[in-house]
Amino acid sequence: MRLNGRRESSNVEDRRGQRGGRLPGGLGSLSGLGGLGGLKKGGLSIGVIIVIAIATLIFGGDVTSIFGGGGLPLLNDGASTETSYTPTAEDEELAKFSRQILASTEDVWTRQFEKMGKTYRAPTLVLFTGAVESACGQATSAVGPFYCSGDEKLYIDLDFFRTMKQNLGADGDFAYAYVIAHEVGHHVQHLLGILDAGHSQMSQQSKTDANKTSVRMELQADFLAGVWGYYENQLFNSLDDGDIEEAINAASKIGDDILQQQGQGYVVPDAFTHGRADQRMKWLKRGLSTGDMSLGDTFSPRYEQL
Ligand SMILES: [Zn+2]
């Protein structure tokens, strides 16, 4: 991507180096939700990031991640996250990049909402290291980047981009931009009432059906990331050769089928929450190639035809 001289969003909270903090009293009993305790920074095992869509019920906000489904708030002892964090040059570059991409999503979605006769309310990007507290609960980096509708914030540990590169084989600036745009896609769904309707539907469905609803929402977030990419390039002529392929490659690496196969050695379609690799690629491509919001209905087609 060519981003030289591009605007950086000011809707960013830089909480890097801060301790993740404990939740206010009373929620400590949730520590039983753990199970990801074995995760090591940089050694992320995607397979153990299991879908638990209960965050909504407990915290009154919807958590949605690039993978891993409903998001899993993790509590730690609150004592281990104090760091003397000094960002590397690469960290600073990634932070700047993230601010620029966020700024672009603001430009693009402000215009798109105007077209729909609506007003876009920009979300806030929270940069954190290790663990973070959100209106949806406390989370660690193991959850991956996520969006919380309770506070309309996106949470990203920039280390995730290194994980993409080193562990997922998904490298490239436009691949990273896709991740941010996917989370912003959830914010767009939230502003349009889709995210909240979807999560309330999920809370009344069987596990299997709720997972299918989740897949529909996630594929739409991929589509919306594509729509952003389409207008990003139209507005700024920023895409280089190979950029589109980087994003599509990233989508192919975070399909549920791929992550399950890697993590547990077999695939359980009923447990899919984000869609297969081919589906994620398809919906991202559809947004990227058309920019046409009217083509992003992932709720009407039969599930088998997504
Ligand atoms: Zn998502």
Tab-separated table of C-alpha atoms and ligand atoms in Angstrom:
chain	number	residue	atom	x	y	z
A	1	MET	CA	0.000	0.000	0.000
A	2	ARG	CA	1.116	3.547	-0.638
A	3	LEU	CA	0.278	5.531	2.481
A	4	ASN	CA	2.905	8.274	2.438
A	5	GLY	CA	1.627	11.495	3.924
A	6	ARG	CA	-1.752	10.055	4.727
A	7	ARG	CA	-3.806	11.305	7.642
A	8	GLU	CA	-3.598	9.476	10.961
A	9	SER	CA	-6.762	9.098	12.987
A	10	SER	CA	-6.884	10.730	16.381
A	11	ASN	CA	-9.529	8.263	17.547
A	12	VAL	CA	-6.855	6.111	19.085
A	13	GLU	CA	-6.161	5.220	22.699
A	14	ASP	CA	-2.604	4.069	23.093
A	15	ARG	CA	-2.596	1.791	26.122
A	16	ARG	CA	0.541	-0.088	25.210
A	17	GLY	CA	2.650	-0.902	28.211
A	18	GLN	CA	-0.226	-0.452	30.615
A	19	ARG	CA	-1.292	-3.322	32.798
A	20	GLY	CA	-4.435	-5.053	31.648
A	21	GLY	CA	-6.071	-4.285	34.931
A	22	ARG	CA	-8.656	-6.191	36.855
A	23	LEU	CA	-12.316	-5.925	36.324
A	24	PRO	CA	-14.301	-4.274	39.070
A	25	GLY	CA	-15.221	-6.671	41.858
A	26	GLY	CA	-17.764	-9.376	41.425
A	27	LEU	CA	-16.612	-10.833	38.170
A	28	GLY	CA	-13.746	-12.821	39.552
A	29	SER	CA	-15.792	-15.962	39.459
A	30	LEU	CA	-15.463	-15.993	35.732
A	31	SER	CA	-11.896	-17.094	35.856
A	32	GLY	CA	-13.192	-20.595	35.275
A	33	LEU	CA	-13.667	-19.620	31.681
A	34	GLY	CA	-9.936	-19.798	31.150
A	35	GLY	CA	-8.452	-22.682	29.341
A	36	LEU	CA	-6.205	-20.585	27.198
A	37	GLY	CA	-3.716	-20.171	29.968
A	38	GLY	CA	-1.145	-22.189	28.092
A	39	LEU	CA	-0.877	-19.642	25.356
A	40	LYS	CA	2.455	-18.059	24.976
A	41	LYS	CA	3.023	-14.752	23.348
A	42	GLY	CA	4.371	-15.373	19.902
A	43	GLY	CA	3.494	-19.035	20.164
A	44	LEU	CA	-0.184	-18.577	19.660
A	45	SER	CA	-2.031	-21.794	19.064
A	46	ILE	CA	-5.061	-20.705	17.163
A	47	GLY	CA	-6.783	-24.023	17.614
A	48	VAL	CA	-7.415	-23.503	21.284
A	49	ILE	CA	-9.219	-20.261	20.748
A	50	ILE	CA	-12.588	-21.780	21.229
A	51	VAL	CA	-15.899	-20.218	20.504
A	52	ILE	CA	-17.805	-19.068	23.502
A	53	ALA	CA	-20.486	-16.596	22.644
A	54	ILE	CA	-21.482	-15.823	26.163
A	55	ALA	CA	-19.678	-12.555	26.529
A	56	THR	CA	-22.807	-10.782	25.399
A	57	LEU	CA	-24.940	-12.251	28.127
A	58	ILE	CA	-22.503	-11.474	30.858
A	59	PHE	CA	-21.136	-8.111	29.965
A	60	GLY	CA	-23.918	-6.478	28.021
A	61	GLY	CA	-21.746	-5.839	25.027
A	62	ASP	CA	-20.920	-7.830	21.951
A	63	VAL	CA	-17.406	-9.007	21.402
A	64	THR	CA	-16.414	-9.972	17.940
A	65	SER	CA	-12.995	-11.001	16.774
A	66	ILE	CA	-11.299	-11.661	13.470
A	67	PHE	CA	-11.374	-15.302	14.512
A	68	GLY	CA	-12.477	-17.211	17.560
A	69	GLY	CA	-16.124	-16.321	17.422
A	70	GLY	CA	-17.975	-14.557	20.159
A	71	GLY	CA	-14.808	-13.718	21.909
A	72	LEU	CA	-13.602	-15.031	25.177
A	73	PRO	CA	-13.075	-12.614	27.996
A	74	LEU	CA	-10.152	-13.810	30.005
A	75	LEU	CA	-9.388	-12.870	33.505
A	76	ASN	CA	-5.895	-13.052	34.835
A	77	ASP	CA	-4.551	-12.322	38.239
A	78	GLY	CA	-3.942	-8.737	37.281
A	79	ALA	CA	-0.418	-8.922	38.594
A	80	SER	CA	1.551	-10.121	35.652
A	81	THR	CA	0.941	-7.445	33.088
A	82	GLU	CA	2.997	-4.596	34.437
A	83	THR	CA	5.660	-4.019	31.858
A	84	SER	CA	8.331	-1.572	31.018
A	85	TYR	CA	7.224	-1.440	27.446
A	86	THR	CA	9.460	0.252	24.937
A	87	PRO	CA	8.082	0.153	21.432
A	88	THR	CA	10.463	-0.925	18.721
A	89	ALA	CA	10.748	0.973	15.458
A	90	GLU	CA	8.600	-1.758	13.907
A	91	ASP	CA	5.955	-1.264	16.619
A	92	GLU	CA	5.855	2.449	15.912
A	93	GLU	CA	5.524	1.807	12.219
A	94	LEU	CA	2.638	-0.596	12.818
A	95	ALA	CA	0.970	1.886	15.176
A	96	LYS	CA	1.213	4.649	12.589
A	97	PHE	CA	-0.052	2.282	9.906
A	98	SER	CA	-3.035	1.353	12.106
A	99	ARG	CA	-3.882	5.026	12.674
A	100	GLN	CA	-3.745	5.650	8.941
A	101	ILE	CA	-5.969	2.693	8.120
A	102	LEU	CA	-8.421	3.745	10.813
A	103	ALA	CA	-8.472	7.252	9.326
A	104	SER	CA	-9.241	5.746	5.937
A	105	THR	CA	-12.128	3.718	7.344
A	106	GLU	CA	-13.486	6.975	8.789
A	107	ASP	CA	-13.293	8.668	5.377
A	108	VAL	CA	-14.812	5.732	3.534
A	109	TRP	CA	-17.612	4.907	5.946
A	110	THR	CA	-18.566	8.544	6.487
A	111	ARG	CA	-19.245	8.726	2.737
A	112	GLN	CA	-20.999	5.369	2.620
A	113	PHE	CA	-23.280	6.278	5.500
A	114	GLU	CA	-24.078	9.596	3.827
A	115	LYS	CA	-25.132	7.642	0.745
A	116	MET	CA	-27.489	5.675	2.980
A	117	GLY	CA	-28.825	8.890	4.496
A	118	LYS	CA	-27.167	8.079	7.807
A	119	THR	CA	-24.411	9.531	9.940
A	120	TYR	CA	-21.273	7.561	10.683
A	121	ARG	CA	-19.995	7.587	14.247
A	122	ALA	CA	-16.323	6.663	14.236
A	123	PRO	CA	-15.092	3.961	16.599
A	124	THR	CA	-12.008	4.228	18.775
A	125	LEU	CA	-8.975	2.040	18.259
A	126	VAL	CA	-7.297	0.828	21.435
A	127	LEU	CA	-3.713	-0.329	21.091
A	128	PHE	CA	-2.669	-2.601	23.923
A	129	THR	CA	-0.022	-5.085	24.899
A	130	GLY	CA	-0.791	-8.378	26.578
A	131	ALA	CA	-4.144	-7.770	28.213
A	132	VAL	CA	-6.791	-5.104	28.130
A	133	GLU	CA	-10.011	-4.156	29.810
A	134	SER	CA	-13.025	-3.337	27.673
A	135	ALA	CA	-16.714	-2.773	28.273
A	136	CYS	CA	-17.063	-6.398	27.148
A	137	GLY	CA	-14.720	-7.713	29.805
A	138	GLN	CA	-11.022	-8.228	30.077
A	139	ALA	CA	-9.238	-9.937	27.247
A	140	THR	CA	-5.749	-11.033	26.451
A	141	SER	CA	-4.000	-10.861	23.131
A	142	ALA	CA	-4.783	-14.541	22.630
A	143	VAL	CA	-8.315	-13.592	21.590
A	144	GLY	CA	-6.900	-11.713	18.623
A	145	PRO	CA	-8.071	-8.281	17.553
A	146	PHE	CA	-11.670	-7.738	18.589
A	147	TYR	CA	-14.478	-5.226	18.527
A	148	CYS	CA	-16.653	-4.450	21.539
A	149	SER	CA	-20.004	-2.847	20.773
A	150	GLY	CA	-20.440	-1.929	24.448
A	151	ASP	CA	-17.861	0.842	24.107
A	152	GLU	CA	-17.613	0.992	20.282
A	153	LYS	CA	-13.899	0.291	20.389
A	154	LEU	CA	-11.570	-1.950	18.421
A	155	TYR	CA	-8.805	-3.595	20.415
A	156	ILE	CA	-5.547	-4.618	18.808
A	157	ASP	CA	-2.248	-5.855	20.162
A	158	LEU	CA	0.125	-5.018	17.327
A	159	ASP	CA	1.881	-8.283	18.078
A	160	PHE	CA	-0.988	-9.922	16.217
A	161	PHE	CA	0.473	-8.705	12.946
A	162	ARG	CA	3.671	-10.562	13.768
A	163	THR	CA	1.599	-13.637	14.571
A	164	MET	CA	-0.077	-13.340	11.185
A	165	LYS	CA	3.261	-13.197	9.490
A	166	GLN	CA	5.104	-15.837	11.486
A	167	ASN	CA	2.394	-18.297	12.494
A	168	LEU	CA	-0.384	-17.906	9.954
A	169	GLY	CA	1.551	-17.210	6.785
A	170	ALA	CA	-0.508	-14.075	6.218
A	171	ASP	CA	1.866	-11.213	5.635
A	172	GLY	CA	1.615	-7.838	3.942
A	173	ASP	CA	0.315	-4.392	4.758
A	174	PHE	CA	-2.993	-4.861	3.010
A	175	ALA	CA	-3.482	-8.143	4.892
A	176	TYR	CA	-3.038	-6.212	8.137
A	177	ALA	CA	-5.384	-3.513	6.868
A	178	TYR	CA	-7.998	-6.195	6.176
A	179	VAL	CA	-7.869	-7.222	9.839
A	180	ILE	CA	-8.536	-3.658	10.992
A	181	ALA	CA	-11.212	-3.196	8.333
A	182	HIS	CA	-12.916	-6.433	9.419
A	183	GLU	CA	-13.229	-5.158	12.989
A	184	VAL	CA	-14.465	-1.807	11.703
A	185	GLY	CA	-16.919	-3.889	9.650
A	186	HIS	CA	-18.382	-5.137	12.937
A	187	HIS	CA	-18.711	-1.536	14.048
A	188	VAL	CA	-20.578	-0.742	10.840
A	189	GLN	CA	-22.847	-3.725	11.544
A	190	HIS	CA	-23.359	-2.379	15.054
A	191	LEU	CA	-24.337	1.083	13.776
A	192	LEU	CA	-26.750	-0.508	11.317
A	193	GLY	CA	-28.318	-2.629	14.067
A	194	ILE	CA	-27.177	-5.884	12.490
A	195	LEU	CA	-24.611	-6.935	15.076
A	196	ASP	CA	-26.910	-6.479	18.004
A	197	ALA	CA	-29.857	-8.153	16.283
A	198	GLY	CA	-27.585	-11.032	15.353
A	199	HIS	CA	-26.278	-11.507	18.850
A	200	SER	CA	-29.732	-11.331	20.350
A	201	GLN	CA	-30.855	-13.959	17.825
A	202	MET	CA	-27.881	-16.107	18.753
A	203	SER	CA	-28.749	-15.977	22.425
A	204	GLN	CA	-32.063	-17.691	21.641
A	205	GLN	CA	-30.693	-20.289	19.279
A	206	SER	CA	-29.198	-23.712	19.759
A	207	LYS	CA	-25.434	-23.763	19.734
A	208	THR	CA	-25.320	-25.082	16.179
A	209	ASP	CA	-27.758	-22.497	14.852
A	210	ALA	CA	-26.052	-19.695	16.771
A	211	ASN	CA	-22.781	-20.678	15.139
A	212	LYS	CA	-24.448	-20.403	11.735
A	213	THR	CA	-25.725	-16.928	12.566
A	214	SER	CA	-22.206	-16.046	13.643
A	215	VAL	CA	-20.804	-17.276	10.328
A	216	ARG	CA	-23.295	-15.057	8.483
A	217	MET	CA	-22.198	-12.031	10.515
A	218	GLU	CA	-18.514	-12.739	10.143
A	219	LEU	CA	-18.720	-13.243	6.393
A	220	GLN	CA	-20.532	-9.927	6.189
A	221	ALA	CA	-17.734	-8.290	8.179
A	222	ASP	CA	-15.314	-9.709	5.612
A	223	PHE	CA	-17.491	-8.290	2.850
A	224	LEU	CA	-17.528	-4.886	4.547
A	225	ALA	CA	-13.747	-5.020	4.858
A	226	GLY	CA	-13.721	-5.560	1.109
A	227	VAL	CA	-16.043	-2.613	0.513
A	228	TRP	CA	-13.659	-0.480	2.538
A	229	GLY	CA	-10.720	-1.694	0.398
A	230	TYR	CA	-12.595	-0.877	-2.784
A	231	TYR	CA	-13.173	2.744	-1.742
A	232	GLU	CA	-9.773	3.091	-0.130
A	233	ASN	CA	-8.258	2.460	-3.522
A	234	GLN	CA	-10.816	4.580	-5.321
A	235	LEU	CA	-10.244	7.564	-3.023
A	236	PHE	CA	-6.491	7.288	-2.624
A	237	ASN	CA	-5.245	5.048	-5.423
A	238	SER	CA	-3.187	3.336	-2.754
A	239	LEU	CA	-3.076	-0.308	-3.733
A	240	ASP	CA	0.053	-1.856	-5.173
A	241	ASP	CA	0.224	-4.980	-7.277
A	242	GLY	CA	-0.251	-7.923	-4.978
A	243	ASP	CA	-2.126	-6.034	-2.267
A	244	ILE	CA	-5.485	-7.612	-3.057
A	245	GLU	CA	-3.843	-11.033	-3.061
A	246	GLU	CA	-2.342	-10.337	0.379
A	247	ALA	CA	-5.758	-9.708	1.873
A	248	ILE	CA	-7.350	-12.684	0.166
A	249	ASN	CA	-4.473	-14.884	1.270
A	250	ALA	CA	-5.011	-13.692	4.846
A	251	ALA	CA	-8.717	-14.553	4.617
A	252	SER	CA	-7.785	-18.013	3.387
A	253	LYS	CA	-5.489	-18.563	6.368
A	254	ILE	CA	-8.088	-17.760	9.002
A	255	GLY	CA	-10.948	-19.909	7.728
A	256	ASP	CA	-12.440	-22.067	10.471
A	257	ASP	CA	-11.591	-25.216	8.536
A	258	ILE	CA	-7.928	-24.238	8.305
A	259	LEU	CA	-7.626	-23.103	11.928
A	260	GLN	CA	-9.420	-26.178	13.260
A	261	GLN	CA	-7.302	-28.500	11.182
A	262	GLN	CA	-4.166	-26.792	12.442
A	263	GLY	CA	-5.293	-26.593	16.046
A	264	GLN	CA	-6.955	-29.929	16.640
A	265	GLY	CA	-6.191	-31.984	13.563
A	266	TYR	CA	-9.787	-32.341	12.396
A	267	VAL	CA	-12.692	-30.192	11.294
A	268	VAL	CA	-16.120	-29.805	12.928
A	269	PRO	CA	-18.359	-27.772	10.589
A	270	ASP	CA	-21.063	-27.308	13.246
A	271	ALA	CA	-18.500	-25.476	15.349
A	272	PHE	CA	-17.625	-23.006	12.610
A	273	THR	CA	-18.273	-19.410	13.635
A	274	HIS	CA	-16.458	-17.402	10.975
A	275	GLY	CA	-16.802	-19.482	7.834
A	276	ARG	CA	-14.551	-21.678	5.764
A	277	ALA	CA	-11.513	-20.259	4.033
A	278	ASP	CA	-13.228	-20.342	0.631
A	279	GLN	CA	-16.257	-18.505	2.043
A	280	ARG	CA	-14.165	-15.823	3.709
A	281	MET	CA	-12.249	-15.291	0.494
A	282	LYS	CA	-15.465	-15.160	-1.530
A	283	TRP	CA	-17.148	-12.474	0.563
A	284	LEU	CA	-14.031	-10.384	0.959
A	285	LYS	CA	-13.478	-10.541	-2.815
A	286	ARG	CA	-17.091	-9.591	-3.479
A	287	GLY	CA	-16.702	-6.421	-1.428
A	288	LEU	CA	-13.292	-5.646	-2.847
A	289	SER	CA	-14.321	-6.028	-6.446
A	290	THR	CA	-17.672	-4.208	-6.322
A	291	GLY	CA	-17.829	-1.846	-3.345
A	292	ASP	CA	-21.541	-2.409	-3.681
A	293	MET	CA	-23.268	-2.497	-0.297
A	294	SER	CA	-26.371	-4.041	-1.838
A	295	LEU	CA	-24.424	-7.232	-2.519
A	296	GLY	CA	-23.531	-7.821	1.126
A	297	ASP	CA	-26.589	-9.667	2.369
A	298	THR	CA	-25.229	-12.786	4.063
A	299	PHE	CA	-28.450	-13.423	5.955
A	300	SER	CA	-30.908	-14.185	3.143
A	301	PRO	CA	-29.068	-16.889	1.186
A	302	ARG	CA	-29.450	-20.504	2.271
A	303	TYR	CA	-26.601	-21.393	4.603
A	304	GLU	CA	-25.206	-23.909	2.150
A	305	GLN	CA	-24.978	-21.215	-0.491
A	306	LEU	CA	-22.977	-18.709	1.483
B	1	ZN	ZN	-15.234	-10.846	13.155
